[in-house]
Tab-separated table of C-alpha atoms in Angstrom:
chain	number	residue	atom	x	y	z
M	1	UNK	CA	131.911	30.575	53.713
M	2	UNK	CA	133.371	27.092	53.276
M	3	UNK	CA	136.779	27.432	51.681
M	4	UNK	CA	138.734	25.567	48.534
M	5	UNK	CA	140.811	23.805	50.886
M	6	UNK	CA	138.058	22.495	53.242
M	7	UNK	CA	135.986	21.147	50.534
M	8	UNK	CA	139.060	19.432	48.981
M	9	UNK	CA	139.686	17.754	52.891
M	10	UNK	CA	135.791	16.648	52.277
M	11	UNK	CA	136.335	14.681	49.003
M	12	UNK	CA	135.328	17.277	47.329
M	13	UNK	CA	131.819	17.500	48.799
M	14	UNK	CA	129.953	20.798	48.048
M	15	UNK	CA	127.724	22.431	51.127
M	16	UNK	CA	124.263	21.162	51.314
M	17	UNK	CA	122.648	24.385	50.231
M	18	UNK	CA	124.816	23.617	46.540
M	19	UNK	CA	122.873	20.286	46.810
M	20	UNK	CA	119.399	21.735	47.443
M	21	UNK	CA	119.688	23.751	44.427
M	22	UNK	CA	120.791	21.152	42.567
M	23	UNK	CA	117.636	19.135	43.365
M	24	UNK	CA	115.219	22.297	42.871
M	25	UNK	CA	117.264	22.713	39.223
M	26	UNK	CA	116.223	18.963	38.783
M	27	UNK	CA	112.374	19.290	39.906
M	28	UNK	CA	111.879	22.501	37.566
M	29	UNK	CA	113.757	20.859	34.721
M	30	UNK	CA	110.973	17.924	35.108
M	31	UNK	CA	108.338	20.142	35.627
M	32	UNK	CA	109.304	22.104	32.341
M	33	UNK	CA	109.393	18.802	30.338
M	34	UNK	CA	106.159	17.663	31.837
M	35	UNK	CA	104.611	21.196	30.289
M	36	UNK	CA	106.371	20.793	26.947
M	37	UNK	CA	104.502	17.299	26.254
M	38	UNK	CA	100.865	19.046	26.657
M	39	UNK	CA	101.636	21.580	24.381
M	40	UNK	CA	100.488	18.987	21.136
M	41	UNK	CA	97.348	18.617	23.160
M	42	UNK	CA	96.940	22.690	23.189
M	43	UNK	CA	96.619	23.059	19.643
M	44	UNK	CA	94.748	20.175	18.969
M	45	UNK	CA	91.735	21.641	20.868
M	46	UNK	CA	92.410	25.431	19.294
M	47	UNK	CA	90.374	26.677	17.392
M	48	UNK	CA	86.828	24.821	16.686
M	49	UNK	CA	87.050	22.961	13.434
M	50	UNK	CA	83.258	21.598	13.630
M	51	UNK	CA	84.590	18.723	14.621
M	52	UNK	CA	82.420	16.938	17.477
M	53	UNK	CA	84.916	16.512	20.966
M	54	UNK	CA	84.763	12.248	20.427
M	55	UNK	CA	85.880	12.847	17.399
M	56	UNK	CA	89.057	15.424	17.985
M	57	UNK	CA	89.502	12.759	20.028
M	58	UNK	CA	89.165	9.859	18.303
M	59	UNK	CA	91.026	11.719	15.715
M	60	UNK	CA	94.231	12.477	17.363
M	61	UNK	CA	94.429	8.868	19.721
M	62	UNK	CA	97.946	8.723	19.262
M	63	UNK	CA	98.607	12.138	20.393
M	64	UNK	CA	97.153	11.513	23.495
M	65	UNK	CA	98.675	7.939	24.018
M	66	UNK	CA	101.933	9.870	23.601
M	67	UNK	CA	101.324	12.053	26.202
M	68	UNK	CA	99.965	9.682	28.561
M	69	UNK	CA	102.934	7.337	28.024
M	70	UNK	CA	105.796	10.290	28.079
M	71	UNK	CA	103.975	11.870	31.189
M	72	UNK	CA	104.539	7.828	33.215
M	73	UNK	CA	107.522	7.750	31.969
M	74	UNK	CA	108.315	11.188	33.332
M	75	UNK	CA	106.784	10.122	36.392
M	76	UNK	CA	108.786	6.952	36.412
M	77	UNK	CA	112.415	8.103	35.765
M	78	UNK	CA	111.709	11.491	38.335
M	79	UNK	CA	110.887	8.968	40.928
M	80	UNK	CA	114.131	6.942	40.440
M	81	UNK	CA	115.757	10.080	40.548
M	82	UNK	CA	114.318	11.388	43.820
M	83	UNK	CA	115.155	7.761	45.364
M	84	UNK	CA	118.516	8.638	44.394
M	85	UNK	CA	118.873	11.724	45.806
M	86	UNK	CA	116.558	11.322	48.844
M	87	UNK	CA	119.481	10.509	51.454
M	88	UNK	CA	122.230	12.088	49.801
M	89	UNK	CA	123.898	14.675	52.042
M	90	UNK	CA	126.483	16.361	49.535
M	91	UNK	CA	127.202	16.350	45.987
M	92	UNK	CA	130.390	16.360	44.078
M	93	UNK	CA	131.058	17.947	40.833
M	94	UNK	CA	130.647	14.537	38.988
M	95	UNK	CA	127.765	13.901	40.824
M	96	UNK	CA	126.570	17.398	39.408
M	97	UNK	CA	127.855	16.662	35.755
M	98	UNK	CA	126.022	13.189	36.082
M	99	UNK	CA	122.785	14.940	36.883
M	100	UNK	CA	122.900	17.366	34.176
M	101	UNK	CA	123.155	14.300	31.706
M	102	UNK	CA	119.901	13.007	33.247
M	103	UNK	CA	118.091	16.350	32.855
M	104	UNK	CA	119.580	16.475	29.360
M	105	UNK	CA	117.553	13.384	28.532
M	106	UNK	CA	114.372	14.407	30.126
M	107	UNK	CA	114.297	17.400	28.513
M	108	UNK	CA	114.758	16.197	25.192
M	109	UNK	CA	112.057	13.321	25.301
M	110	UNK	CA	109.030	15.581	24.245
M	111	UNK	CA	111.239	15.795	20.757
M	112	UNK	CA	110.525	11.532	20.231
M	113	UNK	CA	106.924	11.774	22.117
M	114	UNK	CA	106.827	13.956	19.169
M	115	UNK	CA	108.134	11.796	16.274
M	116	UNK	CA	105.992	8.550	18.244
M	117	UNK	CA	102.568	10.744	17.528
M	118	UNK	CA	103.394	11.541	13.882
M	119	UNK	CA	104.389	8.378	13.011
M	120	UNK	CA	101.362	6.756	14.703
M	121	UNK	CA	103.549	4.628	17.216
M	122	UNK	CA	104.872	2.019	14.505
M	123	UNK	CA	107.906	3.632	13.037
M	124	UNK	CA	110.870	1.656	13.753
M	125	UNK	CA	113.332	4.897	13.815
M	126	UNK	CA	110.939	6.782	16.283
M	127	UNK	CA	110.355	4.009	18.603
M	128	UNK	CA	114.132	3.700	18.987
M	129	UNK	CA	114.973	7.094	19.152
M	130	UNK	CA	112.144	7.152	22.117
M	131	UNK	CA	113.476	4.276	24.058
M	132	UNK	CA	116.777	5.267	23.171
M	133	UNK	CA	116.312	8.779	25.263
M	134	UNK	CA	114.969	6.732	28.313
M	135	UNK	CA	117.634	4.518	28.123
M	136	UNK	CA	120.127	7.357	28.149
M	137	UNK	CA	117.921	8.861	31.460
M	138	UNK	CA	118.810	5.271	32.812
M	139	UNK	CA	122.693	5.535	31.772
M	140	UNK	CA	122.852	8.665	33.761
M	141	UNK	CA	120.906	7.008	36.791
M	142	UNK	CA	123.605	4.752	37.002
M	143	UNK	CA	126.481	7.307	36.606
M	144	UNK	CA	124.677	9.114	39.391
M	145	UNK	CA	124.996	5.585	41.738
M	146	UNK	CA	128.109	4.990	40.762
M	147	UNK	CA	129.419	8.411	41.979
M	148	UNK	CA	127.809	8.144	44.905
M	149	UNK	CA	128.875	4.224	45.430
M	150	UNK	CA	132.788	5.812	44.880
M	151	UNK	CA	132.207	9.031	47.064
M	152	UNK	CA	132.745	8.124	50.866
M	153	UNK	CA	130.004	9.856	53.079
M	154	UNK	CA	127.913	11.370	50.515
M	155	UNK	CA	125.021	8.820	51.252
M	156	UNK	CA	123.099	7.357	54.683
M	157	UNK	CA	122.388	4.258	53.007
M	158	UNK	CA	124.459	1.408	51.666
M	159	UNK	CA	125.816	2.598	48.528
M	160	UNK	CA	125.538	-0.748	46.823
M	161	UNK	CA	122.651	-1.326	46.890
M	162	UNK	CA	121.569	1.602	45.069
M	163	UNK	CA	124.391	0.745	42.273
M	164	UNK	CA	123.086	-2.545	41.878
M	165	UNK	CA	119.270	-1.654	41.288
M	166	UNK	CA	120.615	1.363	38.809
M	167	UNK	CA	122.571	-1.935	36.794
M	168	UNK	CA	119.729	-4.075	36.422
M	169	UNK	CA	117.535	-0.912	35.113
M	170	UNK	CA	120.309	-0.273	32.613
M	171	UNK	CA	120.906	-3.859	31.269
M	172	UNK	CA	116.866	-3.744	31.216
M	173	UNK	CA	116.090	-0.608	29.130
M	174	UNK	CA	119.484	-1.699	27.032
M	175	UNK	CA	117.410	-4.955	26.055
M	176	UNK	CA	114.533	-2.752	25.167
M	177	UNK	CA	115.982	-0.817	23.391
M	178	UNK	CA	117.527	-3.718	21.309
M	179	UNK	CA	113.715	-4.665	20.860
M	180	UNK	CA	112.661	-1.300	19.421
M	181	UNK	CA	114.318	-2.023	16.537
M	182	UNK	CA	111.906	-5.305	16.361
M	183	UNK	CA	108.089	-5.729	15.131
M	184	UNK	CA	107.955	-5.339	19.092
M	185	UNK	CA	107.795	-1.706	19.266
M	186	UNK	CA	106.875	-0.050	22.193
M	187	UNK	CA	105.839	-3.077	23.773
M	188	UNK	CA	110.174	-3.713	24.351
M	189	UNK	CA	109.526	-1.104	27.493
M	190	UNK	CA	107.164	-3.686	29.380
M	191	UNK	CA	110.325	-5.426	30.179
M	192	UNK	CA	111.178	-2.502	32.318
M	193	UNK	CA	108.765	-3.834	34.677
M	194	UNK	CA	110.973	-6.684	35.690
M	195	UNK	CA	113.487	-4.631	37.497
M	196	UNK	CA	111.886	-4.785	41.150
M	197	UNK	CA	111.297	-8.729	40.735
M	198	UNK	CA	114.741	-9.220	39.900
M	199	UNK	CA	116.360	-6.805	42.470
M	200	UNK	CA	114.103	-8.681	45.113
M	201	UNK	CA	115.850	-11.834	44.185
M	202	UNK	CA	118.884	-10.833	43.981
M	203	UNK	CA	118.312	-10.078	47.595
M	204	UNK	CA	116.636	-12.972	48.556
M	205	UNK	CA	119.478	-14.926	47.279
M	206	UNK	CA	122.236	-12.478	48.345
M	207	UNK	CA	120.850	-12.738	52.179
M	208	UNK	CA	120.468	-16.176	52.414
M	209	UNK	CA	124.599	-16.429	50.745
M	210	UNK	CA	125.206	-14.613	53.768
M	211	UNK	CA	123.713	-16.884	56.765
């Protein structure tokens, strides 16, 4: 067993096993919040009202537009996260207090999938407190590379990188979130999609400042 003292001579690293569980914790968290959002979508098709299926459908769009959007999103911010994670050999305990602020958001986002379904997508208050939650997920994403970017050896990869795609996420989801307080809506997340065009420029333009 790996003493005090040699994990303090490590930075503070914690064995790798600590970091696989971490990562399973993460996965089941995701896969728990994933279930929560279908839930909605249970009761909806309970018992038979006499309702034909087009229209329980037709009936209870939103609902389902909710879930499809929450569920991308889901898909979307567990993806960033296993980036993150994918060639990180240790964790530290900030690393493990950063990830338990990510899982905090996840978690919480079937609660404004929720609020976006009842208020039929146009509510100012719902659409912020939705983005809001995702934009939280993205403040802990960049905790998370900025830990890492600060921790020597915890990573096979260059560090900044990372830090600087986890910035341009955050400054992102912070303008949508500005916008979900606009006639915009839900349509402020679209602007999300710029963050791989921009990180490609930045390094197009960072490797040709260093020829």
């Amino acid at each position: 067993m790996r003493s005090y003292a040699a994990t303090e001579n490590n930075g503070g690293m914690q064995p790798q096993r600590g970091l696989e569980r971490l990562v399973d914790l993460s996965d089941a968290v995701v896969a728990i919040a994933a279930t929560l959002l279908v839930l909605p979508l249970v009761e909806i098709a309970g018992p038979d009202s006499g309702s034909s299926t087009w229209e329980v459908i037709t009936s209870h769009r939103v609902d389902l537009f909710a879930f499809v959007l929450s569920f991308a999103v889901i898909f979307v911010l567990w993806t960033t996260h296993h980036r993150v994670f994918r060639d990180v050999t240790g964790y530290t305990t900030n690393l493990a207090l950063a990830n338990f602020f990510w899982l905090l958001s996840i978690v919480f986002l079937p609660f404004p999938t929720k609020l976006i379904a009842e208020k039929n997508g146009f509510d100012a208050g719902a659409t912020a407190t939705y983005v809001g939650t995702i934009a939280v997920s993205m403040m802990a994403i960049f905790a998370l590379q900025v830990v890492i970017a600060h921790t020597p050896g915890i990573t096979r990869l260059v560090p900044e990188h990372g830090l600087r795609t986890a910035t341009i996420g955050l400054v992102l989801v912070l303008i949508a979130f500005g916008l979900a307080f606009t006639p915009v809506g839900l349509w402020s997340l679209t602007v999300l999609a710029l963050t791989v065009p921009i990180d490609r420029f930045v390094d197009r333009r960072t490797a040709k400042a260093e020829e």
